[in-house]
CSV table of C-alpha atoms in Angstrom, one decimal:
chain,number,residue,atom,x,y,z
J,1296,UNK,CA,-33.2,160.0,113.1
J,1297,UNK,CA,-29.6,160.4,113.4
J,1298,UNK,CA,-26.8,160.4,110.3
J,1299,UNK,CA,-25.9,156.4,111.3
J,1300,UNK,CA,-29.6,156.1,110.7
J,1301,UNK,CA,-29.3,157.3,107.2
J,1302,UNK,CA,-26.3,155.9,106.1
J,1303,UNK,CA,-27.4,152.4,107.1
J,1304,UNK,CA,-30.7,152.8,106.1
J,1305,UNK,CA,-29.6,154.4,102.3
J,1306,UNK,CA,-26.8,151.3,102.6
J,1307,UNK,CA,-29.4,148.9,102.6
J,1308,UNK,CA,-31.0,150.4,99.5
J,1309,UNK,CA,-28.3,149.7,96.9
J,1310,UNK,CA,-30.1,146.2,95.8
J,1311,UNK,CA,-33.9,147.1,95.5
J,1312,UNK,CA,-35.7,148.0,93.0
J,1313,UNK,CA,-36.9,151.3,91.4
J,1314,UNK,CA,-39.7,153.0,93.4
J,1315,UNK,CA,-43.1,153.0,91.2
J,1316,UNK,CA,-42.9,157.5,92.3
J,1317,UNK,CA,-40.0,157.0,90.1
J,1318,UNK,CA,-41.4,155.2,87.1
J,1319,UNK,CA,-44.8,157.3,87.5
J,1320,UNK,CA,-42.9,160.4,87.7
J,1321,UNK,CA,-41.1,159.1,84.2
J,1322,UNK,CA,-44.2,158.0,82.5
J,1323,UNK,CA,-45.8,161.7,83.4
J,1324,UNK,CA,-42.8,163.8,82.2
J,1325,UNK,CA,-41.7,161.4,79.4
J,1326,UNK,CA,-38.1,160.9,77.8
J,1327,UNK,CA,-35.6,163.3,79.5
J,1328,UNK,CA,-33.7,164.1,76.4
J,1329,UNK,CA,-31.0,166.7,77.9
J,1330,UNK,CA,-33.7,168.2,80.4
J,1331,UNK,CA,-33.5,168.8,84.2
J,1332,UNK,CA,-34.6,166.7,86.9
J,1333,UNK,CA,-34.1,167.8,90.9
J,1334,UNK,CA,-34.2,164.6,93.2
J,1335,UNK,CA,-34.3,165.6,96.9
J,1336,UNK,CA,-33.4,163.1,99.3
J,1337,UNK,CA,-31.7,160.8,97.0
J,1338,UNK,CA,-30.4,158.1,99.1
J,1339,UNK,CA,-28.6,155.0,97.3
J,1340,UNK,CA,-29.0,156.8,94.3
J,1341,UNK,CA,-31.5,154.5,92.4
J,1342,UNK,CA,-33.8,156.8,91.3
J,1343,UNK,CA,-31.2,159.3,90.1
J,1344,UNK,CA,-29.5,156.6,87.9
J,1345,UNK,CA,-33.1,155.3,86.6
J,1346,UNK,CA,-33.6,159.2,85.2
J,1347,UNK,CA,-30.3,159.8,84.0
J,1348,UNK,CA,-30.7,156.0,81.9
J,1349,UNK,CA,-33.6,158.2,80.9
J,1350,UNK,CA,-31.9,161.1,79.3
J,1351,UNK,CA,-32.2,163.2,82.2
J,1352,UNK,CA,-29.7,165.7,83.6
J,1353,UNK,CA,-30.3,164.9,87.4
J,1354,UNK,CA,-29.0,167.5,90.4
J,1355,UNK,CA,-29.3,165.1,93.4
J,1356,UNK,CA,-29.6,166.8,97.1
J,1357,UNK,CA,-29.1,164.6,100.5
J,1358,UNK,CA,-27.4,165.2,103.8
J,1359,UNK,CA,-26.2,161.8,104.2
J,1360,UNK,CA,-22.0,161.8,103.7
J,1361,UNK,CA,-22.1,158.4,102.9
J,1362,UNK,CA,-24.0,159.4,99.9
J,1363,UNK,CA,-21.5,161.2,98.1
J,1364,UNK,CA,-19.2,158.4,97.1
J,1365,UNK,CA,-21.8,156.5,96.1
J,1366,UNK,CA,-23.6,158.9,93.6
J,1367,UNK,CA,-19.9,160.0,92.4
J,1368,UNK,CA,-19.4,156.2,91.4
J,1369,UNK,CA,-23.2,156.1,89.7
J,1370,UNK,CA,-22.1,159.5,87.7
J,1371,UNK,CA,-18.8,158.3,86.3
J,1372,UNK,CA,-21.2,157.0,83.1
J,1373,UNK,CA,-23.7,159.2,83.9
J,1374,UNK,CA,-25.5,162.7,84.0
J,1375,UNK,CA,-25.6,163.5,88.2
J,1376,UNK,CA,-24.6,165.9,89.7
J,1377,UNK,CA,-24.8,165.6,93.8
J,1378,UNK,CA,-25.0,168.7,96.1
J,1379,UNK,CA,-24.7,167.5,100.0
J,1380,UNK,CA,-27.1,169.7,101.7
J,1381,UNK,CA,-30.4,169.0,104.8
J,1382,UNK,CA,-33.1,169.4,102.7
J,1383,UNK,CA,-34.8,171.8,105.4
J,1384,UNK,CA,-31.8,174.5,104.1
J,1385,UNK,CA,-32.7,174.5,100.6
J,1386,UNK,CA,-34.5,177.7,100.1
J,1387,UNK,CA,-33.8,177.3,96.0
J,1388,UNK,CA,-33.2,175.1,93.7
J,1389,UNK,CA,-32.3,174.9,89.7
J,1390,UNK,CA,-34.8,175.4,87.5
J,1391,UNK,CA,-35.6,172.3,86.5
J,1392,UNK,CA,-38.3,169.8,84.5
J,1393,UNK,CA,-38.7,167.2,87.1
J,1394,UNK,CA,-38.8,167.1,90.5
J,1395,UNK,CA,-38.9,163.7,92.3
J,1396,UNK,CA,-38.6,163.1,96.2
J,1397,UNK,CA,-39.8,159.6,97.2
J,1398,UNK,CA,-40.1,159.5,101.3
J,1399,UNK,CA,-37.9,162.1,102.0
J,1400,UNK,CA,-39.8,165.8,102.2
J,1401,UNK,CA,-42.0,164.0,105.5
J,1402,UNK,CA,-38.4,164.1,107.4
J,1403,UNK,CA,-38.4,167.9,106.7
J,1404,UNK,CA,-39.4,169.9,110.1
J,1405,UNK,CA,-42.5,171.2,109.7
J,1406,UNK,CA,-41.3,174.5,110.3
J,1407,UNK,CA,-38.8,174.5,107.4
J,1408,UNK,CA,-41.0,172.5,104.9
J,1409,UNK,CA,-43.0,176.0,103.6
J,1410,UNK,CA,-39.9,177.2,102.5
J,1411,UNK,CA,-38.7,173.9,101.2
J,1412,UNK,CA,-42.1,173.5,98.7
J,1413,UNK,CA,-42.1,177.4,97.6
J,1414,UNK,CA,-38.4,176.2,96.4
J,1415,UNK,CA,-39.9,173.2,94.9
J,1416,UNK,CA,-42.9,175.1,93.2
J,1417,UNK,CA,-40.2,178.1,91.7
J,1418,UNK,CA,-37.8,175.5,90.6
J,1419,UNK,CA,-40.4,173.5,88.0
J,1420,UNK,CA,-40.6,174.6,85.1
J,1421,UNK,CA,-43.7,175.2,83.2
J,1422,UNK,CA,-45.5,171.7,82.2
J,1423,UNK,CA,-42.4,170.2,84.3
J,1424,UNK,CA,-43.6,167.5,86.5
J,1425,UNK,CA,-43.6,166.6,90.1
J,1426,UNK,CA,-43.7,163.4,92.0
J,1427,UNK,CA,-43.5,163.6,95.6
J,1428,UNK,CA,-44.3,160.9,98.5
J,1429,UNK,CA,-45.9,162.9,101.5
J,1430,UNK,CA,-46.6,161.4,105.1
J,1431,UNK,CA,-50.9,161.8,106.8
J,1432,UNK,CA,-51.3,162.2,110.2
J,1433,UNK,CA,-52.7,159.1,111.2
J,1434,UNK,CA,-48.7,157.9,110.2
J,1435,UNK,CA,-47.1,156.5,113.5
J,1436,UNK,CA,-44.3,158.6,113.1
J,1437,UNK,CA,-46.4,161.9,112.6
J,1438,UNK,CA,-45.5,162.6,117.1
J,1439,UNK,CA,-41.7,162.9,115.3
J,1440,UNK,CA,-40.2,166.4,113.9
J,1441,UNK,CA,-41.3,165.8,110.6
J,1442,UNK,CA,-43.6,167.5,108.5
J,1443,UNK,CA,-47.1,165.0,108.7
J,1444,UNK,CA,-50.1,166.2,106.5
J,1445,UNK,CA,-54.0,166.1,106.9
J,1446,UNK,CA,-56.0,165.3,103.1
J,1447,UNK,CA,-57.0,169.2,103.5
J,1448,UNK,CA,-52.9,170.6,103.8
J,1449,UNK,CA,-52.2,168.2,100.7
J,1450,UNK,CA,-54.9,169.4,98.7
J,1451,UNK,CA,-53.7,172.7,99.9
J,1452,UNK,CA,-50.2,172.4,98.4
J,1453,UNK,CA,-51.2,171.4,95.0
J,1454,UNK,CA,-53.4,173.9,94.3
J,1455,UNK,CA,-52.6,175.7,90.8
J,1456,UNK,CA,-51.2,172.3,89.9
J,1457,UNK,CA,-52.8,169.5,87.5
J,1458,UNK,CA,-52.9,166.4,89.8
J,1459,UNK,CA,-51.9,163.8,87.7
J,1460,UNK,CA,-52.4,161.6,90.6
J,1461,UNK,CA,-53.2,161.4,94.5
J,1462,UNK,CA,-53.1,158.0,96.0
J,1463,UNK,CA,-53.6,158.3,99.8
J,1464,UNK,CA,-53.1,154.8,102.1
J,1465,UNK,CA,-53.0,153.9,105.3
J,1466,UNK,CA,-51.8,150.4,106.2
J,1467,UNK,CA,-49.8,148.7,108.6
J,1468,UNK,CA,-45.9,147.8,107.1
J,1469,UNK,CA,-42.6,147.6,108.0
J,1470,UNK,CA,-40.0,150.3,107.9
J,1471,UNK,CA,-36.2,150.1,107.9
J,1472,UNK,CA,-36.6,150.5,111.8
J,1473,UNK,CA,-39.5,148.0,112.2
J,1474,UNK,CA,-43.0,147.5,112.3
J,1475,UNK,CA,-45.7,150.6,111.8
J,1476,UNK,CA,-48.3,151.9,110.8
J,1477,UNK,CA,-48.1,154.2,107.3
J,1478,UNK,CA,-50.4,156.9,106.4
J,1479,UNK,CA,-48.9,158.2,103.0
J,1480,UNK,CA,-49.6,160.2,100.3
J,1481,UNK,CA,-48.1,159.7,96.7
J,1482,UNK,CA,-48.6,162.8,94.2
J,1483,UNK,CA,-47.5,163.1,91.0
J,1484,UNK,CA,-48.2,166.6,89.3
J,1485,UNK,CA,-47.9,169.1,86.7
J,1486,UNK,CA,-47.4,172.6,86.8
J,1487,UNK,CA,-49.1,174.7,84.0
């Protein structure tokens, strides 16, 4: 998916609500009070200015230009700070309490994603929390250059983590691009 892809797609964003990887990823980690969150792929900016309401201290990362203005308008009351990078360069990130990225790791190529979730994994702090939405490979996009995961790879990645929770679904939605069929995973979980 191309950068007109993102901007329109992140453009059409600004009115919904809160994502429930968001308000899980809250409820597990608790109030922010002055600590860290990480928010890769942070689109609109919704989720970064639900934590920061929160009393987190957000660091948001996305590629999307179109981003920037609109998370430097959301931070003028608030406590986010934006970093335009591809999320497939990030090879570390600040330390941090929280890290939340709701549907953007499965655009990661799977080449680069290793590197992307040793990042993740370094960056929490112990007991921080992470919430991540992950894409199975029964997902109609999983042909793509994404990174698409069987149950086995997932349980695979959160090994040495608590699993707070791991809701797999497969069902048949739209997407901002039109119909399909979704195979995703939703993990929220906590790192000793």
């Amino acid at each position: 998916m191309d950068a007109d892809h993102w901007g329109r797609y992140n453009a059409a964003q600004a009115g919904r609500g809160i994502r429930l990887l968001a308000r899980l990823a809250a409820e597990a980690a608790g109030p922010g009070e002055g600590r860290s969150a990480v928010e890769l792929g942070c689109g609109a900016g919704r989720e970064a200015a639900f934590l920061a309401d929160h009393g987190w201290l957000v660091q948001t990362f996305d590629a999307d230009p179109t981003v920037v203005e609109t998370i430097a308008e959301l931070a003028t009351d608030r406590a986010i700070e934006h970093t335009r990078a591809r999320l497939q360069d990030l090879r570390e990130l600040p330390s941090c309490d929280l890290v939340l990225a709701c549907v953007s790791l499965p655009f990661v190529p799977r080449a680069d994603f290793p590197a992307l979730w040793g990042a993740v994994l370094r960056a929490l702090r112990p007991g921080g929390v992470l919430a991540v939405d992950l894409f199975g490979d029964r997902d109609d996009w999983a042909a793509g250059d994404g990174t698409f995961l069987s149950r086995d790879e997932v349980d695979e990645l959160v090994t040495g983590l608590e699993v707070l929770r791991l809701h797999e679904e497969e069902r048949d939605g739209p997407a901002f691009s039109g119909p399909k069929h979704w195979h995703t995973y939703q993990l929220v979980a906590r790192r000793p």
